[in-house]
């Protein structure tokens, strides 16, 4: 094979066509050399709404060998993690579960542990990720009552109020809502959902997807009466993908006693048995991710969770000011729904937003979010969540300006950066750990 390759590497594609096996080896050989598509000068600029940048401290914490998870060390580590994870949900009464999975697995865990097939649930469709959750709900054989809004709008809570007022027999068993829809940059008011439930004295469970909000946006599980909240490690926690974290209220734990959904891997009761034993894990955990989570939580607590939330608010505001200065519109249609973790930017009809994302990656070593489903080709997304600071964001905004110029949009270079930096210069506080 090596001799053939040496002789044929100089030949053109047409000469190689008859040699199918040689083509395979040749492609494999070149592919092996080009395996790292991320290679480029300097650092890659990751500005998608997850996965996000991983802090060096977290990378170092995870750079360790495997160890016996039945030794005293892992249960001791897990105990502290479970205690501290409750803080990011802002709960004292909730019970957390950490699954080696993604947010999709956390969704399934929330549903199957609290509900039974055929149960009626109200679920809000406002974008791609709420759509995927609804698809999962249907495939798990729940009776899904979908409340759909135009993409760019939040959940229609008036429809929810109407449904609850008519549900005298309490046939609705759960309300499922995405706190922050990254496809459109829309944030829903969870406290308002709880107010409506309480107004009608309705016992339905409140299940909330906090995948791209918890640790970045204000989230108050106990105060808002959330029964199941969930998040993923690759978002504001700034870890690799692979941990789905679920927190269940006492009411949700009580619901497990009547749930008839099939579950094995995501069964809370298996975890609770091992919690009582003090070993915590019904199966092998991802040890490296646990050490990474410990480092990630330490960084968040060092900065202060409220300061982390305020930082995301600054980044979101600065990004929106830049978009406005560019003369472009935010996909989010009302101020009350704006997201501080992602901004979906609407492009003019003559521009394909997919080309913006491709050019960002190919020319500027910058990753932006694609428009998904109904907004494909119409928006590109700037993620601004996780372990990220203001100067990093300004670099991203400068890159977006050059890309917009490349694709023919009549932008004044520096306009968005100036608007964002003017705001940030007046609002960036001293770094807490350096005061």
Tab-separated table of C-alpha atoms in Angstrom:
chain	number	residue	atom	x	y	z
A	1	UNK	CA	0.000	0.000	0.000
A	2	UNK	CA	2.797	2.411	0.924
A	3	UNK	CA	4.558	1.869	-2.430
A	4	UNK	CA	1.290	2.497	-4.319
A	5	UNK	CA	0.636	5.650	-2.360
A	6	UNK	CA	4.110	6.996	-3.075
A	7	UNK	CA	3.596	6.483	-6.784
A	8	UNK	CA	0.064	7.855	-6.980
A	9	UNK	CA	0.165	10.896	-4.699
A	10	UNK	CA	1.448	12.926	-7.665
A	11	UNK	CA	-1.411	11.830	-9.939
A	12	UNK	CA	-4.540	13.916	-10.501
A	13	UNK	CA	-8.049	12.930	-9.328
A	14	UNK	CA	-9.106	11.683	-12.805
A	15	UNK	CA	-6.201	9.251	-12.974
A	16	UNK	CA	-7.081	7.869	-9.544
A	17	UNK	CA	-10.760	7.206	-10.222
A	18	UNK	CA	-10.349	3.591	-11.450
A	19	UNK	CA	-8.447	2.625	-8.301
A	20	UNK	CA	-11.285	2.467	-5.778
A	21	UNK	CA	-9.249	0.636	-3.125
A	22	UNK	CA	-6.336	2.987	-3.633
A	23	UNK	CA	-8.690	5.936	-3.362
A	24	UNK	CA	-9.880	4.610	-0.035
A	25	UNK	CA	-6.360	4.225	1.317
A	26	UNK	CA	-5.343	7.602	-0.038
A	27	UNK	CA	-8.308	9.360	1.538
A	28	UNK	CA	-7.726	7.520	4.791
A	29	UNK	CA	-4.071	8.495	4.804
A	30	UNK	CA	-4.748	12.177	4.097
A	31	UNK	CA	-7.714	12.155	6.501
A	32	UNK	CA	-5.477	10.809	9.241
A	33	UNK	CA	-3.061	13.679	8.714
A	34	UNK	CA	-5.916	16.244	8.743
A	35	UNK	CA	-7.844	14.774	11.656
A	36	UNK	CA	-7.620	17.967	13.742
A	37	UNK	CA	-9.845	20.358	11.817
A	38	UNK	CA	-9.538	22.896	14.651
A	39	UNK	CA	-5.880	23.554	13.927
A	40	UNK	CA	-5.185	27.236	13.289
A	41	UNK	CA	-3.004	30.037	14.653
A	42	UNK	CA	-3.917	31.333	18.088
A	43	UNK	CA	-6.946	30.199	20.034
A	44	UNK	CA	-10.218	29.064	18.557
A	45	UNK	CA	-13.055	31.469	19.425
A	46	UNK	CA	-16.043	29.425	20.581
A	47	UNK	CA	-19.244	31.482	20.641
A	48	UNK	CA	-21.987	28.944	20.161
A	49	UNK	CA	-24.609	28.619	22.929
A	50	UNK	CA	-23.027	25.384	24.092
A	51	UNK	CA	-20.760	23.578	24.310
A	52	UNK	CA	-18.741	26.457	25.710
A	53	UNK	CA	-15.171	27.306	26.638
A	54	UNK	CA	-13.671	25.122	29.372
A	55	UNK	CA	-11.536	26.950	31.992
A	56	UNK	CA	-7.935	25.835	32.356
A	57	UNK	CA	-8.566	24.974	36.008
A	58	UNK	CA	-11.290	22.541	34.971
A	59	UNK	CA	-9.134	20.954	32.266
A	60	UNK	CA	-6.335	20.441	34.792
A	61	UNK	CA	-8.750	18.970	37.342
A	62	UNK	CA	-9.965	16.410	34.803
A	63	UNK	CA	-6.444	15.459	33.688
A	64	UNK	CA	-6.197	12.456	35.965
A	65	UNK	CA	-6.210	8.686	35.787
A	66	UNK	CA	-9.154	6.440	36.535
A	67	UNK	CA	-9.672	5.297	40.085
A	68	UNK	CA	-11.870	2.893	42.001
A	69	UNK	CA	-15.224	4.615	42.465
A	70	UNK	CA	-15.960	2.257	45.365
A	71	UNK	CA	-13.032	3.631	47.351
A	72	UNK	CA	-13.788	6.226	50.072
A	73	UNK	CA	-12.570	9.075	47.836
A	74	UNK	CA	-15.347	9.152	45.218
A	75	UNK	CA	-18.283	8.959	47.666
A	76	UNK	CA	-16.691	11.773	49.691
A	77	UNK	CA	-16.319	13.868	46.517
A	78	UNK	CA	-19.846	13.042	45.381
A	79	UNK	CA	-21.334	14.060	48.735
A	80	UNK	CA	-19.854	17.557	48.466
A	81	UNK	CA	-20.952	17.855	44.837
A	82	UNK	CA	-24.563	16.961	45.642
A	83	UNK	CA	-24.605	19.541	48.424
A	84	UNK	CA	-23.110	22.265	46.238
A	85	UNK	CA	-25.174	21.492	43.131
A	86	UNK	CA	-28.266	22.441	45.143
A	87	UNK	CA	-26.844	25.951	45.456
A	88	UNK	CA	-26.859	26.584	41.704
A	89	UNK	CA	-30.535	25.579	41.569
A	90	UNK	CA	-31.153	27.780	44.638
A	91	UNK	CA	-32.883	25.039	46.564
A	92	UNK	CA	-32.597	23.671	50.061
A	93	UNK	CA	-35.380	21.110	49.774
A	94	UNK	CA	-34.560	19.635	46.347
A	95	UNK	CA	-32.784	16.316	45.783
A	96	UNK	CA	-30.143	16.343	43.012
A	97	UNK	CA	-29.214	13.499	40.674
A	98	UNK	CA	-26.169	13.492	38.399
A	99	UNK	CA	-26.387	11.232	35.360
A	100	UNK	CA	-23.569	10.477	32.894
A	101	UNK	CA	-25.678	11.806	30.013
A	102	UNK	CA	-26.691	14.951	28.140
A	103	UNK	CA	-29.611	17.325	28.628
A	104	UNK	CA	-31.738	14.964	26.534
A	105	UNK	CA	-31.200	12.228	29.090
A	106	UNK	CA	-32.021	14.667	31.873
A	107	UNK	CA	-35.308	15.432	30.073
A	108	UNK	CA	-36.164	11.745	29.962
A	109	UNK	CA	-35.313	11.325	33.624
A	110	UNK	CA	-37.580	14.225	34.614
A	111	UNK	CA	-40.512	12.819	32.647
A	112	UNK	CA	-40.293	9.102	33.340
A	113	UNK	CA	-39.763	9.398	37.088
A	114	UNK	CA	-42.787	11.627	37.696
A	115	UNK	CA	-45.371	10.678	35.047
A	116	UNK	CA	-47.153	7.659	33.570
A	117	UNK	CA	-47.911	6.877	29.902
A	118	UNK	CA	-51.120	8.605	28.859
A	119	UNK	CA	-50.744	11.437	31.371
A	120	UNK	CA	-51.792	14.800	29.982
A	121	UNK	CA	-49.065	17.422	30.003
A	122	UNK	CA	-49.018	20.983	28.701
A	123	UNK	CA	-45.811	21.771	26.826
A	124	UNK	CA	-44.760	25.019	25.148
A	125	UNK	CA	-43.322	25.003	21.621
A	126	UNK	CA	-41.246	28.145	21.058
A	127	UNK	CA	-38.146	26.874	19.225
A	128	UNK	CA	-36.018	23.904	18.242
A	129	UNK	CA	-35.174	22.623	21.705
A	130	UNK	CA	-38.679	22.854	23.085
A	131	UNK	CA	-39.700	21.055	19.874
A	132	UNK	CA	-37.245	18.229	20.589
A	133	UNK	CA	-38.477	17.902	24.155
A	134	UNK	CA	-42.072	17.694	22.910
A	135	UNK	CA	-41.021	15.008	20.427
A	136	UNK	CA	-39.519	13.034	23.295
A	137	UNK	CA	-42.691	13.468	25.363
A	138	UNK	CA	-44.796	12.078	22.531
A	139	UNK	CA	-42.457	9.151	21.933
A	140	UNK	CA	-42.685	8.297	25.632
A	141	UNK	CA	-46.455	8.005	25.123
A	142	UNK	CA	-47.610	11.005	27.105
A	143	UNK	CA	-50.705	12.931	26.035
A	144	UNK	CA	-49.020	16.188	25.016
A	145	UNK	CA	-51.125	19.342	24.860
A	146	UNK	CA	-48.871	21.617	22.784
A	147	UNK	CA	-49.098	25.399	23.129
A	148	UNK	CA	-47.265	26.845	20.129
A	149	UNK	CA	-45.915	30.377	19.739
A	150	UNK	CA	-44.264	32.093	16.797
A	151	UNK	CA	-40.515	31.531	16.916
A	152	UNK	CA	-39.069	34.612	18.602
A	153	UNK	CA	-41.895	34.796	21.122
A	154	UNK	CA	-42.094	33.350	24.607
A	155	UNK	CA	-44.547	30.842	26.021
A	156	UNK	CA	-48.182	31.905	25.711
A	157	UNK	CA	-49.151	31.993	29.378
A	158	UNK	CA	-52.651	33.269	28.625
A	159	UNK	CA	-53.391	29.950	26.937
A	160	UNK	CA	-51.980	28.155	29.971
A	161	UNK	CA	-54.265	30.123	32.279
A	162	UNK	CA	-57.250	29.263	30.101
A	163	UNK	CA	-56.417	25.546	30.110
A	164	UNK	CA	-55.923	25.459	33.876
A	165	UNK	CA	-59.162	27.330	34.544
A	166	UNK	CA	-61.084	24.737	32.520
A	167	UNK	CA	-59.330	21.744	34.046
A	168	UNK	CA	-61.626	21.273	37.034
A	169	UNK	CA	-60.816	17.559	37.250
A	170	UNK	CA	-57.061	18.160	37.242
A	171	UNK	CA	-56.400	15.999	34.196
A	172	UNK	CA	-53.247	18.030	33.495
A	173	UNK	CA	-50.459	16.288	35.381
A	174	UNK	CA	-47.498	18.473	34.418
A	175	UNK	CA	-46.437	21.739	32.803
A	176	UNK	CA	-43.219	21.418	30.762
A	177	UNK	CA	-41.391	24.589	29.793
A	178	UNK	CA	-37.941	25.519	28.501
A	179	UNK	CA	-36.562	28.378	30.574
A	180	UNK	CA	-34.166	29.588	27.884
A	181	UNK	CA	-34.715	28.594	24.231
A	182	UNK	CA	-31.324	28.893	22.557
A	183	UNK	CA	-32.670	28.529	19.005
A	184	UNK	CA	-34.342	31.948	19.200
A	185	UNK	CA	-32.742	33.599	22.223
A	186	UNK	CA	-35.976	33.638	24.228
A	187	UNK	CA	-36.203	33.423	28.027
A	188	UNK	CA	-39.495	32.502	29.701
A	189	UNK	CA	-40.790	33.842	33.018
A	190	UNK	CA	-40.947	30.760	35.255
A	191	UNK	CA	-42.196	32.680	38.273
A	192	UNK	CA	-45.229	33.751	36.202
A	193	UNK	CA	-46.019	30.094	35.449
A	194	UNK	CA	-45.977	29.330	39.171
A	195	UNK	CA	-48.246	32.328	39.855
A	196	UNK	CA	-50.812	30.980	37.381
A	197	UNK	CA	-50.681	27.476	38.868
A	198	UNK	CA	-51.158	28.865	42.363
A	199	UNK	CA	-53.980	31.167	41.254
A	200	UNK	CA	-56.018	28.194	40.036
A	201	UNK	CA	-54.798	25.994	42.913
A	202	UNK	CA	-53.758	23.444	40.326
A	203	UNK	CA	-51.602	20.498	41.487
A	204	UNK	CA	-49.788	19.938	38.172
A	205	UNK	CA	-46.043	19.415	38.428
A	206	UNK	CA	-43.811	22.157	37.014
A	207	UNK	CA	-40.935	20.692	34.971
A	208	UNK	CA	-38.334	23.169	33.738
A	209	UNK	CA	-35.508	22.776	31.226
A	210	UNK	CA	-32.731	24.985	32.598
A	211	UNK	CA	-30.030	23.589	30.323
A	212	UNK	CA	-28.854	26.974	29.022
A	213	UNK	CA	-29.995	29.076	31.978
A	214	UNK	CA	-28.903	27.567	35.288
A	215	UNK	CA	-25.610	29.140	36.443
A	216	UNK	CA	-26.104	31.999	33.964
A	217	UNK	CA	-29.622	33.394	34.461
A	218	UNK	CA	-31.567	34.003	37.638
A	219	UNK	CA	-33.115	30.676	38.619
A	220	UNK	CA	-34.892	30.081	41.936
A	221	UNK	CA	-36.171	26.543	42.247
A	222	UNK	CA	-37.676	26.814	45.721
A	223	UNK	CA	-39.047	30.334	45.389
A	224	UNK	CA	-40.684	29.609	42.020
A	225	UNK	CA	-42.076	26.250	43.108
A	226	UNK	CA	-40.285	24.280	40.393
A	227	UNK	CA	-40.788	20.555	40.868
A	228	UNK	CA	-38.096	19.264	38.513
A	229	UNK	CA	-35.267	21.410	37.126
A	230	UNK	CA	-32.454	20.150	34.944
A	231	UNK	CA	-29.282	21.343	33.290
A	232	UNK	CA	-26.317	20.060	31.268
A	233	UNK	CA	-22.621	20.251	32.010
A	234	UNK	CA	-21.596	21.743	28.637
A	235	UNK	CA	-23.477	25.019	29.117
A	236	UNK	CA	-22.958	27.612	31.861
A	237	UNK	CA	-21.107	25.137	34.077
A	238	UNK	CA	-18.357	25.220	31.407
A	239	UNK	CA	-17.596	21.509	31.428
A	240	UNK	CA	-17.395	18.956	28.633
A	241	UNK	CA	-20.656	17.352	27.583
A	242	UNK	CA	-21.547	14.294	29.628
A	243	UNK	CA	-23.315	15.244	32.864
A	244	UNK	CA	-27.050	15.723	33.038
A	245	UNK	CA	-27.996	17.208	36.414
A	246	UNK	CA	-31.567	16.941	37.678
A	247	UNK	CA	-33.019	18.392	40.862
A	248	UNK	CA	-36.354	17.123	42.206
A	249	UNK	CA	-38.659	18.723	44.775
A	250	UNK	CA	-40.277	16.674	47.565
A	251	UNK	CA	-43.507	16.765	45.534
A	252	UNK	CA	-41.688	15.310	42.530
A	253	UNK	CA	-40.170	12.561	44.668
A	254	UNK	CA	-43.649	11.737	45.929
A	255	UNK	CA	-44.829	11.459	42.316
A	256	UNK	CA	-42.324	8.660	41.692
A	257	UNK	CA	-44.465	6.393	43.868
A	258	UNK	CA	-47.285	6.431	41.313
A	259	UNK	CA	-45.241	6.781	38.107
A	260	UNK	CA	-45.676	3.796	35.787
A	261	UNK	CA	-43.204	4.850	33.074
A	262	UNK	CA	-40.504	2.341	32.240
A	263	UNK	CA	-37.087	3.448	33.449
A	264	UNK	CA	-33.816	1.773	34.301
A	265	UNK	CA	-30.765	3.929	33.716
A	266	UNK	CA	-32.573	7.116	34.776
A	267	UNK	CA	-34.448	5.691	37.768
A	268	UNK	CA	-34.204	8.044	40.750
A	269	UNK	CA	-35.053	5.262	43.176
A	270	UNK	CA	-31.866	3.407	42.280
A	271	UNK	CA	-29.897	6.519	43.178
A	272	UNK	CA	-31.799	7.061	46.419
A	273	UNK	CA	-30.936	3.534	47.568
A	274	UNK	CA	-27.240	4.216	47.094
A	275	UNK	CA	-27.564	7.660	48.710
A	276	UNK	CA	-28.742	5.893	51.855
A	277	UNK	CA	-25.823	3.465	51.646
A	278	UNK	CA	-23.399	6.364	51.344
A	279	UNK	CA	-21.872	5.053	48.101
A	280	UNK	CA	-24.057	7.290	45.881
A	281	UNK	CA	-23.609	5.563	42.485
A	282	UNK	CA	-25.742	2.683	41.156
A	283	UNK	CA	-23.279	2.316	38.268
A	284	UNK	CA	-19.871	3.613	37.246
A	285	UNK	CA	-19.725	7.421	37.227
A	286	UNK	CA	-17.594	9.590	34.969
A	287	UNK	CA	-14.834	10.206	37.485
A	288	UNK	CA	-12.968	12.819	35.461
A	289	UNK	CA	-16.164	14.848	34.994
A	290	UNK	CA	-16.822	14.733	38.729
A	291	UNK	CA	-13.432	16.294	39.434
A	292	UNK	CA	-14.106	18.801	36.664
A	293	UNK	CA	-17.470	19.665	38.224
A	294	UNK	CA	-15.754	20.237	41.558
A	295	UNK	CA	-13.368	22.734	39.944
A	296	UNK	CA	-16.196	24.393	37.959
A	297	UNK	CA	-18.343	24.897	41.052
A	298	UNK	CA	-15.364	26.272	42.972
A	299	UNK	CA	-14.816	28.881	40.243
A	300	UNK	CA	-18.497	29.855	40.271
A	301	UNK	CA	-18.603	30.191	44.041
A	302	UNK	CA	-15.338	32.142	44.070
A	303	UNK	CA	-16.815	34.651	41.637
A	304	UNK	CA	-20.165	34.474	43.424
A	305	UNK	CA	-23.258	33.057	41.734
A	306	UNK	CA	-25.026	36.420	41.711
A	307	UNK	CA	-21.903	37.988	40.152
A	308	UNK	CA	-21.891	35.249	37.500
A	309	UNK	CA	-25.500	36.067	36.657
A	310	UNK	CA	-24.686	39.796	36.523
A	311	UNK	CA	-21.744	39.092	34.196
A	312	UNK	CA	-24.029	37.252	31.797
A	313	UNK	CA	-26.434	40.192	31.917
A	314	UNK	CA	-23.581	42.520	30.877
A	315	UNK	CA	-22.513	40.244	28.046
A	316	UNK	CA	-26.079	39.934	26.784
A	317	UNK	CA	-26.681	43.688	26.911
A	318	UNK	CA	-23.405	44.461	25.138
A	319	UNK	CA	-24.201	41.974	22.361
A	320	UNK	CA	-27.664	43.432	21.807
A	321	UNK	CA	-26.221	46.952	21.629
A	322	UNK	CA	-23.782	45.762	18.969
A	323	UNK	CA	-26.576	44.168	16.932
A	324	UNK	CA	-28.549	47.394	17.130
A	325	UNK	CA	-25.526	49.420	16.002
A	326	UNK	CA	-25.162	47.106	12.996
A	327	UNK	CA	-28.732	47.918	11.994
A	328	UNK	CA	-29.840	44.313	12.465
A	329	UNK	CA	-32.696	42.890	14.509
A	330	UNK	CA	-32.851	40.444	17.378
A	331	UNK	CA	-34.976	37.346	16.744
A	332	UNK	CA	-36.493	37.846	20.199
A	333	UNK	CA	-39.569	39.987	19.643
A	334	UNK	CA	-40.063	41.623	23.048
A	335	UNK	CA	-37.779	43.002	25.739
A	336	UNK	CA	-39.405	40.780	28.373
A	337	UNK	CA	-38.159	37.654	26.554
A	338	UNK	CA	-34.540	38.641	25.881
A	339	UNK	CA	-31.866	36.102	26.761
A	340	UNK	CA	-28.559	36.867	28.418
A	341	UNK	CA	-26.956	33.633	27.257
A	342	UNK	CA	-27.546	33.781	23.491
A	343	UNK	CA	-28.510	36.369	20.903
A	344	UNK	CA	-30.146	35.226	17.657
A	345	UNK	CA	-29.422	37.833	14.970
A	346	UNK	CA	-31.810	38.157	12.021
A	347	UNK	CA	-30.086	38.786	8.682
A	348	UNK	CA	-31.548	40.576	5.622
A	349	UNK	CA	-33.410	38.367	3.091
A	350	UNK	CA	-30.574	38.627	0.552
A	351	UNK	CA	-28.065	37.051	2.964
A	352	UNK	CA	-27.900	33.392	3.989
A	353	UNK	CA	-26.938	33.212	7.657
A	354	UNK	CA	-25.436	29.760	7.065
A	355	UNK	CA	-22.753	31.397	4.923
A	356	UNK	CA	-21.924	33.744	7.814
A	357	UNK	CA	-21.369	30.785	10.140
A	358	UNK	CA	-19.266	28.903	7.555
A	359	UNK	CA	-17.074	31.932	6.814
A	360	UNK	CA	-16.594	32.601	10.523
A	361	UNK	CA	-15.161	29.138	10.990
A	362	UNK	CA	-13.134	28.927	7.781
A	363	UNK	CA	-11.540	32.362	7.783
A	364	UNK	CA	-11.633	33.785	11.302
A	365	UNK	CA	-11.378	30.672	13.514
A	366	UNK	CA	-14.674	31.714	15.091
A	367	UNK	CA	-17.616	29.419	15.843
A	368	UNK	CA	-21.101	30.959	15.735
A	369	UNK	CA	-24.447	29.201	16.087
A	370	UNK	CA	-26.451	28.199	13.018
A	371	UNK	CA	-30.099	29.069	12.548
A	372	UNK	CA	-32.137	25.937	13.263
A	373	UNK	CA	-35.299	24.559	11.681
A	374	UNK	CA	-37.771	27.401	10.997
A	375	UNK	CA	-35.053	30.049	11.285
A	376	UNK	CA	-32.394	28.170	9.290
A	377	UNK	CA	-30.637	30.589	6.933
A	378	UNK	CA	-32.451	33.501	8.571
A	379	UNK	CA	-30.498	33.951	11.807
A	380	UNK	CA	-27.067	33.311	13.213
A	381	UNK	CA	-26.521	32.982	16.937
A	382	UNK	CA	-23.908	34.489	19.224
A	383	UNK	CA	-23.537	32.445	22.388
A	384	UNK	CA	-22.315	34.405	25.406
A	385	UNK	CA	-22.452	32.028	28.340
A	386	UNK	CA	-20.121	30.120	30.580
A	387	UNK	CA	-16.554	30.977	31.478
A	388	UNK	CA	-16.340	34.080	29.299
A	389	UNK	CA	-15.279	37.676	29.838
A	390	UNK	CA	-15.998	41.001	28.197
A	391	UNK	CA	-12.793	41.288	26.152
A	392	UNK	CA	-13.377	37.850	24.663
A	393	UNK	CA	-16.849	38.987	23.619
A	394	UNK	CA	-15.469	42.129	21.977
A	395	UNK	CA	-13.135	39.972	19.918
A	396	UNK	CA	-16.120	37.920	18.750
A	397	UNK	CA	-18.080	41.054	17.835
A	398	UNK	CA	-15.124	42.379	15.834
A	399	UNK	CA	-14.999	39.085	13.946
A	400	UNK	CA	-18.732	39.216	13.194
A	401	UNK	CA	-18.309	42.722	11.762
A	402	UNK	CA	-15.643	41.546	9.329
A	403	UNK	CA	-17.781	38.590	8.298
A	404	UNK	CA	-20.796	40.819	7.661
A	405	UNK	CA	-18.563	42.990	5.478
A	406	UNK	CA	-17.369	39.874	3.646
A	407	UNK	CA	-20.899	38.756	2.768
A	408	UNK	CA	-21.879	42.158	1.444
A	409	UNK	CA	-23.767	43.668	4.347
A	410	UNK	CA	-23.200	47.471	4.462
A	411	UNK	CA	-21.703	47.648	7.932
A	412	UNK	CA	-19.442	50.332	9.382
A	413	UNK	CA	-16.522	48.418	10.860
A	414	UNK	CA	-16.179	49.119	14.563
A	415	UNK	CA	-19.758	50.304	15.042
A	416	UNK	CA	-20.933	47.328	17.087
A	417	UNK	CA	-17.664	47.008	18.968
A	418	UNK	CA	-17.845	50.702	19.879
A	419	UNK	CA	-21.413	50.409	21.137
A	420	UNK	CA	-20.598	47.322	23.198
A	421	UNK	CA	-17.324	48.635	24.615
A	422	UNK	CA	-18.845	51.996	25.528
A	423	UNK	CA	-21.441	50.191	27.614
A	424	UNK	CA	-19.005	47.678	29.099
A	425	UNK	CA	-16.437	50.316	30.035
A	426	UNK	CA	-18.987	51.820	32.404
A	427	UNK	CA	-20.300	48.549	33.837
A	428	UNK	CA	-17.405	46.093	34.268
A	429	UNK	CA	-16.682	45.744	38.009
A	430	UNK	CA	-13.380	44.860	39.589
A	431	UNK	CA	-12.621	41.143	39.525
A	432	UNK	CA	-13.886	39.903	42.939
A	433	UNK	CA	-10.852	37.736	43.698
A	434	UNK	CA	-8.469	40.647	42.998
A	435	UNK	CA	-10.044	43.289	45.186
